[in-house]
Coordinates of C-alpha atoms in Angstrom, one line a residue:
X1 CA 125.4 112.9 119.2
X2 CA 126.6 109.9 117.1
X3 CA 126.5 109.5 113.5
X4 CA 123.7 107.8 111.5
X5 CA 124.5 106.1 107.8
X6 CA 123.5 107.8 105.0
X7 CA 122.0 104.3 104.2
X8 CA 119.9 104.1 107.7
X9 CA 116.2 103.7 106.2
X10 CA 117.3 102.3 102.5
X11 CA 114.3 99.5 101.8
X12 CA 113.4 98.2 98.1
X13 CA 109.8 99.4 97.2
X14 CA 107.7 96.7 97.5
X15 CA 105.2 96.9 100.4
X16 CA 106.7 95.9 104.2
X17 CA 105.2 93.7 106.9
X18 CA 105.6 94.9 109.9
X19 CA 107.7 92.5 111.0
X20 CA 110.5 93.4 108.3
X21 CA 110.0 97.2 109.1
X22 CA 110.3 96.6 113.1
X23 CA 113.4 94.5 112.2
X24 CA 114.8 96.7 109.1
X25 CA 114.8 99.8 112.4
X26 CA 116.7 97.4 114.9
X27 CA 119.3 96.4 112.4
X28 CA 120.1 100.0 110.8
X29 CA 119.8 102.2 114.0
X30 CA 121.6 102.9 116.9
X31 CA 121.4 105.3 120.0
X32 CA 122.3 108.8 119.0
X33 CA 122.1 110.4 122.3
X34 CA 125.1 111.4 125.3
X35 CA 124.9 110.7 129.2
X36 CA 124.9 112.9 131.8
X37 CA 125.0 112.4 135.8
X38 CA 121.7 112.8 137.6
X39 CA 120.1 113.0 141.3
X40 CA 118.2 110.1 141.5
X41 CA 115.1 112.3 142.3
X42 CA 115.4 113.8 139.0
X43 CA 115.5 110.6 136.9
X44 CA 111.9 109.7 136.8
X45 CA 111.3 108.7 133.2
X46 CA 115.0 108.8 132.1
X47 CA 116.4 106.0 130.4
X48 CA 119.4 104.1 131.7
X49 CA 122.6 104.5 130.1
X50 CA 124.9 101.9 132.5
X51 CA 123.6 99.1 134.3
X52 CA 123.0 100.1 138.1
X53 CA 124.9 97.5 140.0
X54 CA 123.8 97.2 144.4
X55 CA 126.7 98.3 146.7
X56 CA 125.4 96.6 149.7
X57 CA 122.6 94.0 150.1
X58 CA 118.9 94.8 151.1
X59 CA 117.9 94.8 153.9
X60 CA 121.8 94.8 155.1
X61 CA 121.0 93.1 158.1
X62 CA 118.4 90.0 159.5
X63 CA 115.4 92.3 161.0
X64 CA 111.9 91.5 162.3
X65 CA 109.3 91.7 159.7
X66 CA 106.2 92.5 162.6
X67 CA 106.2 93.9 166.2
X68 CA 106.7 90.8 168.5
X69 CA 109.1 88.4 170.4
X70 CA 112.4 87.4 169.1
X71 CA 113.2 83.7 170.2
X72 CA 115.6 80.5 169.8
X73 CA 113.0 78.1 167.7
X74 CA 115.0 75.2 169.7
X75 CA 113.8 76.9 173.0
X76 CA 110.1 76.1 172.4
X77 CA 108.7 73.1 173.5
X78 CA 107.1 71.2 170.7
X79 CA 103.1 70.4 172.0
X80 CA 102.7 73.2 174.3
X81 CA 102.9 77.2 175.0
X82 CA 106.3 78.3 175.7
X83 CA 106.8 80.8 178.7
X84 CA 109.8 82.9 178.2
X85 CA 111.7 85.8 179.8
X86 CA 112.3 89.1 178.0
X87 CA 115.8 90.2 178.3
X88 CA 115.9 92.9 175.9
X89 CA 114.2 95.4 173.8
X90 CA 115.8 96.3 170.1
X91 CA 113.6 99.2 168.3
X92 CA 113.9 100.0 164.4
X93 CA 117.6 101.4 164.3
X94 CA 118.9 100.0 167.1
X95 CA 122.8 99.1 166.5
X96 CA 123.2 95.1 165.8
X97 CA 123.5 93.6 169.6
X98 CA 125.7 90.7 170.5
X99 CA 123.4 86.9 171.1
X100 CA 120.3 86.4 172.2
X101 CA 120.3 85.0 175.5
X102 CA 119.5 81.1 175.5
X103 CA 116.3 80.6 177.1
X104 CA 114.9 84.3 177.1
X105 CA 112.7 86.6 174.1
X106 CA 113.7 90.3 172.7
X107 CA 111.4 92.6 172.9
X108 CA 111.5 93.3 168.7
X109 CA 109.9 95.8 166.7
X110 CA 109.5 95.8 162.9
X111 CA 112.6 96.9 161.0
X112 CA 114.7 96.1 164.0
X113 CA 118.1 94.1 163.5
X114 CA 117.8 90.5 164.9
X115 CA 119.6 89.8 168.2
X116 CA 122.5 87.5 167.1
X117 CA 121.0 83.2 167.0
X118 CA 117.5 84.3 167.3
X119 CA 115.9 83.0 164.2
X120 CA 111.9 83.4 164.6
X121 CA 109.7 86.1 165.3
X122 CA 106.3 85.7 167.4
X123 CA 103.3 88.2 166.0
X124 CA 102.9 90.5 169.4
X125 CA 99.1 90.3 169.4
X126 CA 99.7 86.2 169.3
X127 CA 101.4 86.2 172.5
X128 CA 100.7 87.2 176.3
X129 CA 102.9 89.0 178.7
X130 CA 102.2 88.8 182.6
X131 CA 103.4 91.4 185.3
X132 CA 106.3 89.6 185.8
X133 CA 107.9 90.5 182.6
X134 CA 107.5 87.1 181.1
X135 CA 105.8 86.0 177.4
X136 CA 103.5 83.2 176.9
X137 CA 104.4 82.0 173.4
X138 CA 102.4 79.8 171.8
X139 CA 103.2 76.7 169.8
X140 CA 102.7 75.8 166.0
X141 CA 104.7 78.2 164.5
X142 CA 107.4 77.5 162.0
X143 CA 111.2 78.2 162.5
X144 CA 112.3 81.1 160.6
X145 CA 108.8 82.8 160.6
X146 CA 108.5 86.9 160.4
X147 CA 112.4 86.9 160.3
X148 CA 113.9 88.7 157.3
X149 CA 117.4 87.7 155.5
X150 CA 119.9 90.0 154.7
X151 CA 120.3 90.6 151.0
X152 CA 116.4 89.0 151.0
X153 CA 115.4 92.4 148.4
X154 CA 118.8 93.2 147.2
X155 CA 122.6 91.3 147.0
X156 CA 125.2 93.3 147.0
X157 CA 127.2 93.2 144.1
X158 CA 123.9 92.1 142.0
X159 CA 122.3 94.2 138.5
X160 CA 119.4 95.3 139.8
X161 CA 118.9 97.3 136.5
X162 CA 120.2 97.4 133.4
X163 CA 120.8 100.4 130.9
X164 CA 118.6 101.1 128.8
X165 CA 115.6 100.9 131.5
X166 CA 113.1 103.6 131.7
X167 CA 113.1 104.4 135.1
X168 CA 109.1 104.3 137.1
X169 CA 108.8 105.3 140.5
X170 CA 109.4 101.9 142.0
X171 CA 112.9 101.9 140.2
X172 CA 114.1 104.9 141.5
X173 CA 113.1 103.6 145.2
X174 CA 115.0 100.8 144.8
X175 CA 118.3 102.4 143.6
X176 CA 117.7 104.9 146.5
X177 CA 117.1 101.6 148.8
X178 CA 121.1 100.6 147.5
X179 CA 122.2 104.0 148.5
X180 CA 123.0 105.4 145.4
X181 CA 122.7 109.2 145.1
X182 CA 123.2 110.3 141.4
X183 CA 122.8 107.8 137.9
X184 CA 124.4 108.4 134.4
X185 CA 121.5 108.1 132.1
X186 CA 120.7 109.3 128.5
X187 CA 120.0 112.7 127.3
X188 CA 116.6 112.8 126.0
X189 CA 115.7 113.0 122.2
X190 CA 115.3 116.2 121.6
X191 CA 112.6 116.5 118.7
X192 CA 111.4 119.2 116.2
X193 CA 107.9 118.7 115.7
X194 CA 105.9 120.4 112.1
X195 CA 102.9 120.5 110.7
X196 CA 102.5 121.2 106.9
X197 CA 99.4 122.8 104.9
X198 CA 97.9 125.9 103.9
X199 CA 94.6 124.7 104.9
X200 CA 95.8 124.6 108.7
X201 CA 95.2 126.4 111.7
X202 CA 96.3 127.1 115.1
X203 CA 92.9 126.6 117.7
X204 CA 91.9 130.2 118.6
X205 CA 92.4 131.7 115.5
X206 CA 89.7 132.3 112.7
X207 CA 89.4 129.9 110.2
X208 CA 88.6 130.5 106.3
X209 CA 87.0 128.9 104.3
X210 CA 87.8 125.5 103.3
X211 CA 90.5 125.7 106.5
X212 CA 90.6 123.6 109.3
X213 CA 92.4 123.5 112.8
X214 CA 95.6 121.7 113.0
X215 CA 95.5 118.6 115.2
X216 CA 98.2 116.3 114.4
X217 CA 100.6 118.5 115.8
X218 CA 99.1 118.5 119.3
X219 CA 98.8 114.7 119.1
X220 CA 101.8 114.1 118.5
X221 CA 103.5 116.1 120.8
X222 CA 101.7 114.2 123.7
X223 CA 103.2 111.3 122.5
X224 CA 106.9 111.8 122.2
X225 CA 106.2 113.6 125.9
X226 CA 104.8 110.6 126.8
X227 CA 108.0 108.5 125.4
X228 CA 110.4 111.4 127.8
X229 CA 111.2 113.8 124.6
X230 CA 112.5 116.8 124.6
X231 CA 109.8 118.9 122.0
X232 CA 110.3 121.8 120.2
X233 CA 106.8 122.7 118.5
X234 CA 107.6 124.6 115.5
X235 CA 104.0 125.0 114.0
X236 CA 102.4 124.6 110.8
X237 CA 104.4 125.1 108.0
X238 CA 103.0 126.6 104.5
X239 CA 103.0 124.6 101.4
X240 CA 105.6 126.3 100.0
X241 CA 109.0 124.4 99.1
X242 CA 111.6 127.3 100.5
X243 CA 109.6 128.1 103.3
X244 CA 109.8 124.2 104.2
X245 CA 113.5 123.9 102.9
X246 CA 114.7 126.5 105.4
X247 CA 112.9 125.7 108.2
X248 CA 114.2 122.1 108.0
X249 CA 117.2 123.3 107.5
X250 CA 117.8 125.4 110.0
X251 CA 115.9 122.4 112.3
X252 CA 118.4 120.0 111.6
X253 CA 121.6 121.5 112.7
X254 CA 119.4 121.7 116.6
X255 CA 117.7 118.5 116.8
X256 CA 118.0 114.8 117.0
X257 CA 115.1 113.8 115.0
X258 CA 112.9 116.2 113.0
X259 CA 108.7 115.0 112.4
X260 CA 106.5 116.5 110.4
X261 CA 102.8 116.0 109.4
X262 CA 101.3 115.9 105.9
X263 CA 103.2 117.0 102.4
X264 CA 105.4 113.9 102.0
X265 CA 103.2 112.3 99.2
X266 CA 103.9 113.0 95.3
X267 CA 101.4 116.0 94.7
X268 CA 102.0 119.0 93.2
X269 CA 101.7 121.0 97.4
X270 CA 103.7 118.1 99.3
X271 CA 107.0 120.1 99.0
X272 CA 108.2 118.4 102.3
X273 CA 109.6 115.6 100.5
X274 CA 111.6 117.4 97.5
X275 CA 112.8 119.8 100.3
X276 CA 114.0 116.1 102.5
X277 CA 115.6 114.5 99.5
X278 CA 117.7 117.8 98.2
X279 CA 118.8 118.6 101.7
X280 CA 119.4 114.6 102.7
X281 CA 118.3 111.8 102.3
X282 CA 114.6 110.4 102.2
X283 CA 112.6 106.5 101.8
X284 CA 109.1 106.5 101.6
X285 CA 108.4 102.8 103.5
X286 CA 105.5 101.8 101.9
X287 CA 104.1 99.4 104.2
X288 CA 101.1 96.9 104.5
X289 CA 99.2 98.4 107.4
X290 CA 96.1 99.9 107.4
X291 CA 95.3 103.0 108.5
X292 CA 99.0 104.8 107.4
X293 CA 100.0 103.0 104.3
X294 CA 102.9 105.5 103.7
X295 CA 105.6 107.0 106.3
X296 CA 108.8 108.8 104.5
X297 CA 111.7 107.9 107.1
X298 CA 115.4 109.5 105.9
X299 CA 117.7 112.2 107.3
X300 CA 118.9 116.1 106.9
X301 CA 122.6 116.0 107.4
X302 CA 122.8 114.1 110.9
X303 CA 119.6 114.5 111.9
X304 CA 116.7 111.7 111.6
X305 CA 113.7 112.6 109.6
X306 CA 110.3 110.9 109.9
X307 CA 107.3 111.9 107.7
X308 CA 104.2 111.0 109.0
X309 CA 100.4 110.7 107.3
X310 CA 98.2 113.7 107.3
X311 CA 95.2 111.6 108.2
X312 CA 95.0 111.7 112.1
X313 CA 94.0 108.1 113.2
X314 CA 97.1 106.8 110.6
X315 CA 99.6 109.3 112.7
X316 CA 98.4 107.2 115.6
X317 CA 99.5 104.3 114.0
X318 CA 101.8 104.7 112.3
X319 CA 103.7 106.2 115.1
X320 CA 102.6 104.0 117.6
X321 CA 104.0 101.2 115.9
X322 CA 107.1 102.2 114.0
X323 CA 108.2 105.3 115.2
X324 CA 107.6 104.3 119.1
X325 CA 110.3 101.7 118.1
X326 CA 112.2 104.1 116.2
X327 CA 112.4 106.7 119.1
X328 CA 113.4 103.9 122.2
X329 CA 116.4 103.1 119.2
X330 CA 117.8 106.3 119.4
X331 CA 117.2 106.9 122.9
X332 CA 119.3 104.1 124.2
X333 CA 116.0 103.1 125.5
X334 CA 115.2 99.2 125.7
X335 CA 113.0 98.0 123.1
X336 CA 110.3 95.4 123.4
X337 CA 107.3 94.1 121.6
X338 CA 104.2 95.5 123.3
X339 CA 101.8 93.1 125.3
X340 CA 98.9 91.9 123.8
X341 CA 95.8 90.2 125.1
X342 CA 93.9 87.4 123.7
X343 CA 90.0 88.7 123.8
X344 CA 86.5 87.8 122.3
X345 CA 85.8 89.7 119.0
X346 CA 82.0 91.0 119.7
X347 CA 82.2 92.1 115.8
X348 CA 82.6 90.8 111.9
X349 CA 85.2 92.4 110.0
X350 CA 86.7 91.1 106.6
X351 CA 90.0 92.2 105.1
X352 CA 92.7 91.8 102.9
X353 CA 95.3 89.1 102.7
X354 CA 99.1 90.3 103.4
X355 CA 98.0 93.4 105.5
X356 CA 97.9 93.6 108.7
X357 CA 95.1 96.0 110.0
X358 CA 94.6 98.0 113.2
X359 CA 90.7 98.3 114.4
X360 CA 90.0 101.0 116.9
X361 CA 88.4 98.5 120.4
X362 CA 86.9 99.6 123.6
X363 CA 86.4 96.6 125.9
X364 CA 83.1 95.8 127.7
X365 CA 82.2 92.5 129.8
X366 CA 79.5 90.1 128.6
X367 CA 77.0 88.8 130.3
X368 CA 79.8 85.7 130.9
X369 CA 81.9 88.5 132.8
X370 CA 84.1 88.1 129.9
X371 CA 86.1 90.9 127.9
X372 CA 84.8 91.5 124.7
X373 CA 86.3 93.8 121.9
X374 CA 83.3 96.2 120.7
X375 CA 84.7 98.2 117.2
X376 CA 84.3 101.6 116.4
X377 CA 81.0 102.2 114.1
X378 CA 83.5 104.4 111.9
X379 CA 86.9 103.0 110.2
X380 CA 87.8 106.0 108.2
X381 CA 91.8 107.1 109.0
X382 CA 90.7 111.0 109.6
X383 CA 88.3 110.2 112.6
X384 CA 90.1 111.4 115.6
X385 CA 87.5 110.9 117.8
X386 CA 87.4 107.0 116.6
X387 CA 90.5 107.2 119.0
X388 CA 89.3 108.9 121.3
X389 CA 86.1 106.5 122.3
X390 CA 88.4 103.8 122.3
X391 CA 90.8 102.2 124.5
X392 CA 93.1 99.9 122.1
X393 CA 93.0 98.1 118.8
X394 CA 92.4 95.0 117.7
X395 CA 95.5 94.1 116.0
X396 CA 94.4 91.2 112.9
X397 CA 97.0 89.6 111.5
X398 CA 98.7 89.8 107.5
X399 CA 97.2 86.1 107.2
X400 CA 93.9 87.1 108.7
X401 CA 91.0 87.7 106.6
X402 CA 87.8 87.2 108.3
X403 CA 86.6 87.7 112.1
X404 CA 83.5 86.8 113.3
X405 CA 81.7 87.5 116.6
X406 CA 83.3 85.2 119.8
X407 CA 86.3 84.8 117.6
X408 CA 89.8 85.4 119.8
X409 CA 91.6 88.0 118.6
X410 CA 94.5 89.7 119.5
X411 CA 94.1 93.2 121.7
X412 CA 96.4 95.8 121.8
X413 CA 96.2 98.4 125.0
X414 CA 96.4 102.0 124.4
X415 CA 99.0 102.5 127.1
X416 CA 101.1 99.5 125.9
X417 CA 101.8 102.2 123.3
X418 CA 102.2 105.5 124.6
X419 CA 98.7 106.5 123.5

């Protein structure tokens, strides 16, 4: 595991944009994880660690993209049907033969390896062939059609990824494609994963009064899986400062990151932060977003710490848009801005200046078979299900502070951020 600075999260107080806390992560962190060879078939969702350069081209050899004919285009005549003998049959796998006879077809199926000049394929179903072993073939078609080129997918000697890719199903066809059996990627961040408060409970057990079941925990969980984490769930955590201090203790000698939920604030029962700072290091970001004003980012010896909000809806935030960064950082994983979609607000909403605010959307079509953004009735951070009946936010702007219905505003998908 490499080393963070002690200095990693430093910030002044004042309140972040997002933009400076995006950019503050990418200029302070750095992948903390090791490689390690892997079969191919085990890589799905792995991130790169060295580019993956092709061996040999794709496909490594002209073949015929349909069942048909195989012909010299300079043997057709230019007005009229063409009738040619077959004088040879290649099948998918068939070793490369030597040239094409002048004057005559192959007999081609698709996949197989072109006969040597031949450089246009006839459609079988587009052609006619009499008793005698001869192909009617007709005219119109363009030179070089259903013929593909070596190295037409793939060159050899060509990036076809580069490290730092999380690898999709697709990806790991085409590496297999190049013939490559085994990839170095990186090890995934393995996280340990808290909740704090008295007040919680696990679902299934009986709850007091004035209790409630934990859910942040859960939530969360799903979305560093989601991201390809290794999670440890260590459960809910009392408030009680050496009960806290040991356990994150004893979590950061194990772990690349450690998360918890709740008790990073300045009451009297949010231990979790004296127990951070006299163990490591911790800086509460105080940022301009709303929900999940506060997350306390700092470290336990080596190990990352990131304290998120109690409420539930600003842990979805919150982490979906700085500690989804934060996490592809230290993973070695590439790191890009999510996509956005320009769609028609079907809602007023009026905030403050300087803040940027996320509003919980589920898209519906007008009656103009147009996307429209429909809020949530509800904007309170601790409505879970808020999320839930929704499938993105609106994301408005710092220098935003009115929208109006059929105003375009900025969408931002659910799965563009691991939620």
């Amino acid at each position: 595991m490499a080393q963070l600075t002690d200095d990693c999260f430093a910030h002044g107080g004042k309140l972040m944009t997002t933009a400076q806390a995006l950019e503050l992560l990418n200029q302070k962190l750095h992948c903390i994880v090791q490689q390690k060879e892997l079969p191919v078939a085990s890589c799905l969702g792995k991130v790169l660690s060295q580019d993956v350069i092709a061996p040999c081209n794709v496909p490594p050899h002209d073949n015929s993209a349909v069942d048909g004919y195989a012909v010299y285009f300079d043997d057709l005549k230019c007005n009229q049907n063409t009738r040619l003998p077959i004088s040879d049959r290649i099948a998918a796998g068939s070793r490369i033969k030597g040239h094409l006879t002048p004057g005559t077809c192959a007999r081609i199926f698709t996949g197989a390896p072109m006969p040597l000049g031949a450089d246009t394929v006839f459609m079988q179903e587009d052609c006619q062939l009499d008793d005698a072993g001869n192909v009617t073939i007709p005219h119109g078609i363009k030179r070089g059609s259903n013929r593909r080129f070596a190295g037409e997918d793939v060159i050899a000697g060509s990036t076809i990824f580069e490290a730092g890719r999380t690898l999709r199903p697709q990806d790991l066809g085409l590496i297999s494609a190049v013939g490559i059996p085994s990839i170095s990627i990186q090890n995934p961040l393995s996280v340990a994963l808290f909740s704090t408060g008295d007040e919680l409970k696990n679902p299934g057990d009986t709850l007091a009064s004035g209790q409630v079941y934990d859910s942040n925990r859960f939530a969360i969980a799903g979305l560093l899986q989601n991201m390809g984490c290794r999670v440890s769930d260590l459960g809910i955590l009392p408030d009680n400062f050496d009960h806290i201090s040991n356990a994150l203790s004893k979590a950061a000698g194990k772990f690349d990151l450690i998360i918890t939920s709740g008790g990073v604030s300045v009451g009297e029962e949010d231990h979790v932060k004296q127990a951070v700072e006299t163990q490591g290091h911790l800086h509460a970001w105080r940022l301009a977003i709303k929900p999940g004003r506060p997350i306390a980012l700092g470290q336990l010896g080596q190990t990352a710490f990131v304290g998120l909000p109690g409420n539930p809806v600003a842990v979805m935030v919150t982490f979906a848009n700085f500690v989804r960064p934060l996490i592809q950082i230290l993973s070695g994983s590439q790191t890009r801005p999510p996509f956005t979609f320009p769609v028609i607000a079907a809602f007023s909403h009026k905030k403050k200046i300087d803040r940027r605010e996320w509003l919980r959307v589920h898209l519906q079509k007008n009656d103009a078979n147009v996307w429209e953004a429909h809020k949530y009735p509800g904007d309170g951070a601790g409505v879970l299900s808020s999320v839930c009946a929704s499938d993105g936010f609106a994301e408005l702007p710092e220098d935003l502070l009115t929208v109006e219905p059929g105003q375009i505003i900025t969408y931002l998908p659910f799965n563009e951020i691991a939620l």
